[in-house]
Amino acid sequence: MSLEHYKIVPARHPLRYIGVAFSILIIAVVAESIFSNQNWGWSVFRQWFFDPAILQGLLMTLKLTFWSIVFSLILGTIVAMMRLSSSWLIRSLAWVYIWMFRSLPLLLVLIILYNFSYLYEYINVGVPFTDTVFAQFKTINALDQFSTALVGLVIVQSAYTAEVIRGGILSVDHGQFEAAAALGLSWWRRTTRIILPQSIRSIIPAIINECVGLSKGTSIVYVLAMPELFYTVQMIYNRNQEILAKGERKSAINSFVFFKKAQPHTTQPRIGASYDH
Amino acid sequence: MIINQSVQPANGHIQVSHVFKNYAGHAALQDISLDIPAGSVTVIIGPSGSGKSTLLRTINHLERVDAGFIQIDDEFIGYRKKGDKLYELKERDILKQRKSVGYVFQNFNLFPHLNVLQNIIEAPLAHKKLSKDQAILKANQLLGLVGLRDKVEAWPKQLSGGQQQRVAIARALALDPKVILFDEPTSALDPELVGEVLNVIKNLAKLGKTMVIVTHEIAFAREVADHVVFMDQGRIVEQGTVQQVLEHPKEERTQNFLSRVL
């Protein structure tokens, strides 16, 4: 019997059309309200957006974000390894570090660091508990605004990063550790060749989240009177009192930056996708 | 030079002396003593939780014993002998000792982000035992031995369970171990895939390496074993030849176990 006389009717998805209509409506309402409302002050926005001071602030923010990410990844990896150590003491030390810097508000950490010279007038590089000192710095000189901000962001961020990396490592099947150990692979080789490449799949998305959070978090360093983006905008606002334009400038610029930053995440090929085919 | 298919001068003599191991108050191994001659095939059988796998893991120092000693060719596993003192080895030296002991896991544990070739050459390269070219040549020969010469470039996920286990066996052989330990190598496989893995193991028995196999496949044990060990509740209940243990078991527990699995 021939089956060719059957006609195939594709499935219909009426809810999708409703969803499309709804989305268009939302976009239209938001756009209309933003562009028709004079209070947003778009002319002020246009005037200041490419102002050198703003761009300088943006550059500072980007610089701070970049170095914070680099150093917090390094420190975070070390803390994560400590947290997974077989030594009880090392594990506890890392646990306390993570617990403390996840609990303390970044603002508080920055203020303490900013006033570090009241606590310790000098920073000595030498052998602890002896008089041997290789180098000595005056705290107030060593910790300028940028390094204070950087140190503060790095020590707080690495506590979060450490937990992300630890989670990634623990997500790797225990059999992989055993197989590597049974083949006599050294700790370093086991970690770099077997465990980290497998954990990176779960680490990367969370780390990207952390980086986006961090770049927004940099705005808090304005308390150090450092001319990064938020502080600069604040200064301009103090002069022209255009509060809305201020906030919007800030958010517009930020979202642009995040969009740029978020791109690699969304378009990035899946790590290790090669063994999926 | 790469693989000596003929029978090698026998080495890999395993001696287990009065080994004890506790897990959180539960006695996993109680006074285990076992002598496994070089080049022999020993099959360990017994019900789940009888300590078979734990014993196997202690031979590779994946598990540290609480008391007792394990020697391979008079070298103490986990210790270095100096005079009449035994110094506990550091991690690095334990890893070195493991080079002479291959281990095949129940769940294969191939590295999923490495292809078949990379899985096999990883250890020889890590130990700088072979150059990359030599390692690749050897990997190809080992894959021939397990009947997977055409899977060099495949990824573990593309292989069936039986094929994965055969790659895992090739990987364990890549360091030319004196001893190969098999921890229930067919337990995670679909029934129709068990045969291909057992055939590979049977062929290996001819290479003259010392093999210790934990398995539930009694028919297979009957075929390959020089020596059969029956364990229950952390103790060796009975051991001997296939004839002694599988055909005419003396102990009641052995008889009960065999009547249940056969």
XYZ file of C-alpha atoms in Angstrom:
539
model
C 0.000 0.000 0.000
C 1.368 3.382 -0.887
C 1.706 5.999 1.857
C 2.416 8.862 -0.530
C -1.086 10.312 -0.477
C -0.642 11.400 3.172
C -0.005 15.102 3.634
C 2.103 16.178 6.621
C 0.685 19.094 8.626
C 3.397 20.921 10.633
C 2.724 21.500 14.332
C 1.509 25.002 15.194
C 2.818 27.060 18.113
C 0.214 29.778 18.810
C 1.864 30.698 22.158
C 5.005 31.750 20.297
C 3.043 34.379 18.365
C 1.610 35.702 21.595
C 5.126 35.845 23.032
C 6.429 37.754 20.014
C 3.588 40.267 20.227
C 4.209 40.723 23.945
C 7.951 41.298 23.450
C 7.362 43.907 20.746
C 4.917 45.685 23.019
C 7.393 45.805 25.913
C 10.208 47.128 23.709
C 7.920 49.801 22.240
C 6.684 50.978 25.659
C 10.168 51.220 27.161
C 11.672 52.960 24.124
C 8.805 55.388 23.851
C 8.971 56.378 27.531
C 12.727 56.877 27.498
C 12.976 58.913 24.309
C 9.842 61.016 24.664
C 10.503 61.997 28.297
C 12.572 65.212 28.287
C 13.609 64.649 31.908
C 16.092 62.004 30.810
C 18.160 64.853 29.415
C 19.626 63.195 26.374
C 21.340 66.347 25.241
C 23.382 66.419 28.460
C 24.170 62.793 27.944
C 25.419 63.473 24.439
C 27.465 66.398 25.653
C 29.332 64.426 28.309
C 29.494 60.920 26.906
C 32.802 61.357 25.071
C 34.167 63.928 27.467
C 37.873 63.241 28.098
C 37.281 63.117 31.851
C 34.641 60.418 31.401
C 36.830 58.466 29.018
C 39.720 58.765 31.452
C 37.468 57.409 34.174
C 36.341 54.590 31.928
C 39.947 53.724 31.159
C 40.765 53.674 34.856
C 37.768 51.419 35.523
C 38.830 49.052 32.769
C 42.414 49.004 33.999
C 41.300 48.309 37.549
C 38.899 45.578 36.387
C 41.527 43.917 34.219
C 44.236 43.727 36.859
C 41.740 42.735 39.546
C 40.614 39.815 37.384
C 44.172 38.722 36.644
C 45.359 38.821 40.241
C 42.156 37.439 41.748
C 42.361 34.466 39.371
C 45.909 33.750 40.512
C 45.196 34.253 44.215
C 41.817 32.510 43.925
C 43.416 29.436 42.361
C 45.996 29.289 45.135
C 43.325 29.636 47.835
C 41.182 26.968 46.116
C 44.143 24.570 46.115
C 44.761 25.339 49.782
C 41.114 24.706 50.518
C 41.487 21.251 48.923
C 44.777 20.504 50.658
C 45.128 17.342 52.697
C 46.592 19.394 55.551
C 43.977 20.393 58.080
C 45.740 23.633 58.952
C 46.144 24.834 55.361
C 42.521 23.910 54.646
C 41.335 25.855 57.674
C 43.437 28.886 56.824
C 41.886 29.005 53.353
C 38.431 28.463 54.820
C 38.854 31.386 57.221
C 40.153 33.583 54.398
C 37.153 32.781 52.221
C 34.715 33.119 55.076
C 36.147 36.466 56.171
C 36.378 38.194 52.808
C 33.013 36.957 51.656
C 31.477 38.330 54.848
C 33.215 41.715 54.978
C 31.652 44.343 52.733
C 34.055 45.499 50.033
C 33.460 49.053 51.179
C 34.760 48.245 54.657
C 37.824 46.457 53.306
C 38.621 49.465 51.112
C 38.255 51.908 53.971
C 40.499 49.804 56.211
C 43.110 49.577 53.460
C 42.814 53.284 52.759
C 43.604 53.970 56.377
C 46.180 51.218 56.595
C 48.923 53.730 57.349
C 47.265 54.468 60.697
C 47.470 50.773 61.565
C 50.913 50.111 60.152
C 53.123 53.034 59.388
C 55.662 50.933 57.511
C 55.486 47.834 55.362
C 58.587 45.691 55.847
C 59.779 42.966 53.518
C 61.926 40.634 55.577
C 62.006 37.552 57.763
C 59.114 37.575 60.247
C 59.964 37.609 63.969
C 63.555 38.695 63.287
C 65.202 42.018 62.684
C 66.143 41.072 59.151
C 64.545 43.566 56.799
C 65.259 43.580 53.084
C 63.141 46.548 52.184
C 60.916 49.007 53.952
C 58.150 51.157 52.516
C 56.138 53.902 54.057
C 52.596 52.571 53.903
C 51.178 55.874 52.840
C 53.447 55.894 49.781
C 53.192 52.201 48.934
C 49.400 52.142 48.953
C 48.304 54.886 46.603
C 44.697 55.058 45.415
C 45.105 52.615 42.560
C 47.009 49.993 44.513
C 44.661 50.309 47.479
C 41.695 49.776 45.187
C 43.450 46.906 43.432
C 44.488 45.156 46.643
C 41.002 45.563 48.113
C 39.236 44.229 45.043
C 41.692 41.352 44.618
C 41.545 40.048 48.167
C 37.755 40.186 48.250
C 37.231 38.852 44.731
C 39.698 35.986 45.114
C 37.611 34.633 47.987
C 34.702 34.234 45.564
C 36.911 33.039 42.730
C 38.449 30.418 45.004
C 35.023 28.948 45.704
C 34.166 28.863 41.998
C 37.410 27.075 41.170
C 37.038 24.679 44.079
C 33.513 23.862 42.934
C 34.807 23.225 39.423
C 37.500 20.881 40.660
C 35.065 18.986 42.865
C 32.694 18.591 39.923
C 35.246 16.332 38.238
C 34.499 12.665 38.849
C 36.599 11.137 41.612
C 37.568 8.310 39.274
C 39.588 10.804 37.234
C 41.779 11.627 40.254
C 42.241 7.927 40.918
C 43.039 7.066 37.311
C 45.642 9.838 37.206
C 47.096 8.689 40.525
C 47.152 5.063 39.407
C 49.183 6.096 36.359
C 51.633 7.777 38.723
C 51.044 11.286 37.352
C 52.522 13.970 39.579
C 50.299 16.432 41.414
C 51.141 19.189 38.958
C 50.557 17.071 35.866
C 47.377 15.614 37.322
C 46.023 19.067 38.076
C 47.030 20.835 34.887
C 46.507 18.029 32.364
C 43.617 16.027 33.786
C 41.588 17.890 36.395
C 41.638 21.579 35.400
C 40.835 20.981 31.702
C 37.736 19.092 32.801
C 36.688 21.520 35.519
C 37.123 24.567 33.280
C 33.747 23.853 31.669
C 31.921 24.550 34.878
C 34.375 27.221 36.055
C 34.256 29.542 33.017
C 30.572 30.598 33.105
C 30.727 31.326 36.829
C 34.009 33.208 36.458
C 32.492 35.369 33.703
C 29.678 36.214 36.114
C 32.243 37.133 38.741
C 34.124 39.341 36.262
C 30.982 41.232 35.300
C 30.178 41.661 38.987
C 33.719 42.803 39.641
C 33.705 45.442 36.901
C 30.523 46.893 38.372
C 31.985 46.503 41.837
C 34.856 48.788 40.898
C 32.472 51.757 41.177
C 32.639 51.349 44.946
C 36.257 52.468 44.965
C 35.003 56.013 44.457
C 35.214 56.195 48.263
C 38.969 56.364 47.760
C 38.490 59.529 45.708
C 40.014 57.756 42.778
C 39.092 59.229 39.416
C 37.509 56.126 37.962
C 34.246 56.243 36.053
C 31.739 56.564 38.882
C 33.783 59.145 40.751
C 34.230 61.261 37.643
C 30.517 61.187 36.918
C 29.880 62.157 40.518
C 32.208 65.145 40.168
C 30.485 66.322 37.016
C 27.120 65.956 38.680
C 28.256 68.041 41.645
C 28.962 70.811 39.203
C 25.863 70.689 37.001
C 23.267 69.029 39.288
C 21.871 66.954 36.419
C 21.205 63.951 38.581
C 19.246 61.848 36.152
C 21.637 62.468 33.348
C 24.355 61.394 35.719
C 22.833 58.078 36.601
C 21.921 57.377 33.073
C 25.347 58.256 31.795
C 26.763 55.887 34.292
C 24.444 53.060 33.452
C 24.582 53.605 29.735
C 28.333 53.525 29.724
C 28.436 50.565 32.032
C 26.002 48.501 30.080
C 28.004 49.203 26.963
C 31.105 47.939 28.696
C 29.342 44.862 30.008
C 27.924 44.102 26.661
C 31.407 44.151 25.220
C 32.662 42.029 28.074
C 29.800 39.618 28.058
C 30.181 38.924 24.363
C 33.014 36.393 24.600
C 30.915 34.355 26.982
C 27.852 34.032 24.809
C 29.654 33.527 21.538
C 32.412 31.418 22.957
C 32.617 27.859 21.633
C 31.990 25.274 24.298
C 35.223 24.310 25.920
C 35.982 20.707 25.274
C 33.223 20.581 22.706
C 35.657 18.665 20.559
C 34.894 15.433 22.314
C 31.181 15.845 21.914
C 31.072 15.172 18.220
C 61.881 -3.422 21.867
C 58.456 -1.943 22.359
C 56.348 -4.930 23.287
C 57.797 -8.271 23.974
C 54.998 -10.599 22.988
C 56.874 -13.678 24.122
C 56.910 -14.744 27.743
C 59.101 -12.380 29.733
C 61.405 -13.485 32.516
C 58.900 -13.635 35.314
C 58.873 -10.811 37.801
C 56.126 -9.175 39.753
C 56.005 -11.435 42.773
C 53.400 -10.016 45.181
C 53.476 -10.780 48.884
C 50.727 -9.564 51.169
C 51.489 -10.076 54.861
C 48.979 -9.628 57.659
C 47.238 -6.598 56.170
C 44.533 -4.814 58.136
C 42.366 -1.943 56.974
C 39.509 -0.179 58.754
C 36.912 2.165 57.289
C 35.188 4.252 59.938
C 35.075 1.405 62.432
C 34.229 -1.207 59.823
C 36.925 -3.813 59.259
C 37.428 -3.943 55.490
C 40.503 -6.165 55.606
C 41.363 -8.433 58.503
C 44.718 -10.160 58.613
C 45.053 -10.786 54.892
C 48.088 -12.786 53.803
C 48.576 -13.817 50.228
C 51.450 -14.962 48.083
C 51.070 -14.346 44.373
C 53.879 -15.855 42.292
C 55.386 -13.823 39.466
C 53.602 -14.241 36.158
C 50.574 -15.960 37.653
C 46.913 -15.105 37.249
C 45.041 -14.783 40.520
C 41.293 -14.316 40.610
C 39.640 -12.939 43.720
C 35.953 -13.709 44.154
C 33.502 -13.043 46.918
C 30.271 -11.232 47.759
C 29.985 -7.414 47.616
C 31.658 -5.716 50.532
C 33.952 -8.645 51.182
C 37.053 -6.435 50.781
C 38.179 -7.712 47.365
C 38.443 -4.269 45.805
C 39.988 -2.786 48.929
C 42.706 -5.438 48.823
C 43.378 -4.625 45.189
C 43.586 -0.914 45.964
C 46.092 -1.467 48.748
C 48.416 -3.281 46.337
C 48.594 -0.059 44.316
C 48.677 2.121 47.433
C 45.468 3.836 46.349
C 44.529 2.784 49.859
C 46.938 2.963 52.761
C 46.964 -0.084 54.999
C 46.531 0.282 58.770
C 48.852 -2.604 59.536
C 50.797 -5.235 57.655
C 53.006 -5.112 54.590
C 52.724 -5.490 50.854
C 55.790 -6.269 48.773
C 56.302 -6.547 45.062
C 59.603 -8.247 44.259
C 60.815 -7.466 47.783
C 60.089 -3.758 47.385
C 57.766 -2.537 50.121
C 54.726 -0.692 48.779
C 54.603 2.708 50.445
C 57.941 2.274 52.219
C 61.641 2.369 51.546
C 63.757 -0.195 53.349
C 67.038 0.866 54.881
C 68.650 -1.614 57.207
C 65.884 -2.866 59.433
C 63.903 0.358 59.214
C 61.059 1.126 56.844
C 60.695 4.789 55.922
C 57.291 5.861 54.740
C 57.456 7.166 51.181
C 56.480 10.641 50.079
C 53.766 11.130 47.484
C 56.341 11.558 44.719
C 57.986 8.185 45.415
C 54.637 6.441 45.765
C 53.778 7.725 42.298
C 57.045 6.246 41.058
C 56.217 2.875 42.583
C 52.874 2.858 40.810
C 54.639 2.826 37.458
C 55.248 -0.888 37.868
C 51.619 -1.598 38.740
C 48.871 -1.120 36.162
C 45.307 -0.634 37.361
C 42.102 -1.213 35.403
C 38.995 0.330 36.953
C 35.440 -0.895 36.989
C 34.292 2.387 35.405
C 37.220 2.602 32.945
C 38.012 6.188 34.025
C 39.360 7.191 30.658
C 40.141 10.899 30.456
C 37.148 12.251 28.493
C 38.950 15.364 27.233
C 41.754 13.322 25.684
C 41.377 11.031 22.700
C 42.324 7.366 22.743
C 45.924 7.992 21.705
C 46.386 10.839 24.199
C 44.931 8.695 26.970
C 47.492 5.990 26.318
C 50.586 8.142 25.828
C 49.876 10.430 28.802
C 51.655 8.324 31.426
C 54.724 7.309 29.371
C 55.252 10.959 28.445
C 54.670 12.173 32.000
C 57.317 9.791 33.271
C 59.607 10.626 30.342
C 59.830 6.927 29.750
C 59.512 7.190 25.989
C 59.879 9.921 23.394
C 56.649 11.098 21.829
C 57.252 9.070 18.649
C 58.058 5.943 20.612
C 55.006 6.446 22.807
C 52.740 6.785 19.781
C 54.264 3.705 18.166
C 53.759 1.771 21.367
C 50.188 3.042 21.769
C 49.394 1.752 18.294
C 50.835 -1.647 19.109
C 48.878 -1.811 22.367
C 45.692 -0.864 20.545
C 46.434 -3.707 18.143
C 46.760 -5.994 21.119
C 43.289 -5.046 22.386
C 41.840 -5.052 18.865
C 41.196 -1.336 18.494
C 43.881 -0.243 16.070
C 41.355 1.814 14.093
C 40.231 3.822 17.137
C 43.444 5.806 17.682
C 41.784 9.150 17.026
C 38.431 8.360 18.642
C 37.123 10.095 21.764
C 36.135 7.973 24.747
C 32.487 9.049 24.413
C 32.309 7.612 20.907
C 33.268 4.148 22.140
C 31.111 1.414 23.627
C 31.759 0.380 27.217
C 33.655 -2.679 26.098
C 35.844 -0.631 23.779
C 36.483 1.934 26.515
C 37.586 -0.785 28.879
C 39.923 -2.209 26.250
C 41.463 1.256 25.791
C 41.809 1.481 29.570
C 43.671 -1.844 29.519
C 45.984 -0.536 26.786
C 46.545 2.572 28.879
C 47.447 0.484 31.913
C 49.934 -1.485 29.798
C 51.658 1.595 28.398
C 54.092 1.806 31.313
C 55.113 -1.858 30.966
C 53.956 -2.743 34.466
C 55.120 -5.921 36.160
C 51.697 -6.332 37.718
C 48.226 -5.531 36.389
C 45.286 -5.227 38.752
C 41.751 -5.547 37.394
C 38.968 -4.208 39.604
C 35.740 -5.819 38.370
C 36.627 -4.957 34.765
C 33.325 -6.177 33.322
C 30.852 -5.174 36.045
C 29.853 -1.914 34.364
C 29.351 -3.497 30.944
C 26.263 -4.642 29.088
C 26.204 -8.442 28.965
C 27.001 -8.675 25.260
C 30.170 -6.582 25.739
C 31.638 -8.658 28.572
C 33.112 -11.283 26.270
C 35.351 -8.950 24.245
C 36.985 -7.559 27.408
C 37.474 -11.008 28.952
C 39.076 -12.196 25.706
C 41.591 -9.355 25.848
C 42.423 -10.210 29.463
C 42.821 -13.870 28.541
C 45.337 -12.894 25.855
C 47.249 -10.782 28.334
C 47.642 -13.780 30.604
C 49.968 -15.165 27.936
C 52.290 -12.137 28.216
C 53.607 -13.447 31.501
C 52.666 -10.430 33.591
C 51.363 -10.972 37.073
C 47.638 -10.367 37.030
C 45.214 -10.017 39.902
C 41.580 -9.933 38.852
C 38.584 -9.158 41.019
C 35.522 -10.455 39.201
C 32.090 -11.980 39.466
C 32.566 -14.000 36.281
C 33.087 -17.476 37.697
C 33.251 -19.143 34.285
C 36.010 -16.755 33.302
C 37.848 -17.420 36.574
C 37.722 -21.120 35.851
C 39.293 -20.504 32.463
C 42.181 -18.170 33.317
C 42.987 -18.523 37.002
C 46.127 -20.205 38.259
C 45.007 -19.363 41.734
C 41.565 -18.554 43.143
C 40.959 -16.614 46.356
C 37.553 -16.499 48.007
C 36.996 -13.579 50.380
C 34.164 -12.795 52.750
C 33.806 -10.100 55.419
C 37.344 -8.836 55.019
C 38.985 -12.244 55.364
C 40.335 -14.854 53.008
C 38.061 -17.823 53.551
C 39.653 -20.210 51.124
C 42.286 -20.197 48.413
C 43.844 -22.637 46.017
C 43.616 -23.897 42.470
C 40.450 -23.769 40.386
C 39.961 -27.438 41.252
C 40.257 -26.803 44.982
C 38.195 -23.643 45.339
C 35.675 -23.671 42.506
C 35.122 -27.403 41.957
C 35.541 -28.817 45.440
C 35.244 -25.981 47.966
C 35.856 -27.105 51.530
C 34.326 -24.145 53.328
C 30.598 -23.796 53.703
C 30.652 -20.069 52.916
C 32.423 -20.743 49.631
C 29.910 -23.427 48.754
C 27.010 -21.095 49.542
C 28.481 -18.275 47.493
C 29.178 -20.476 44.497
C 25.722 -22.019 44.594
C 24.255 -18.534 44.469
C 26.340 -17.167 41.579
C 26.545 -20.238 39.365
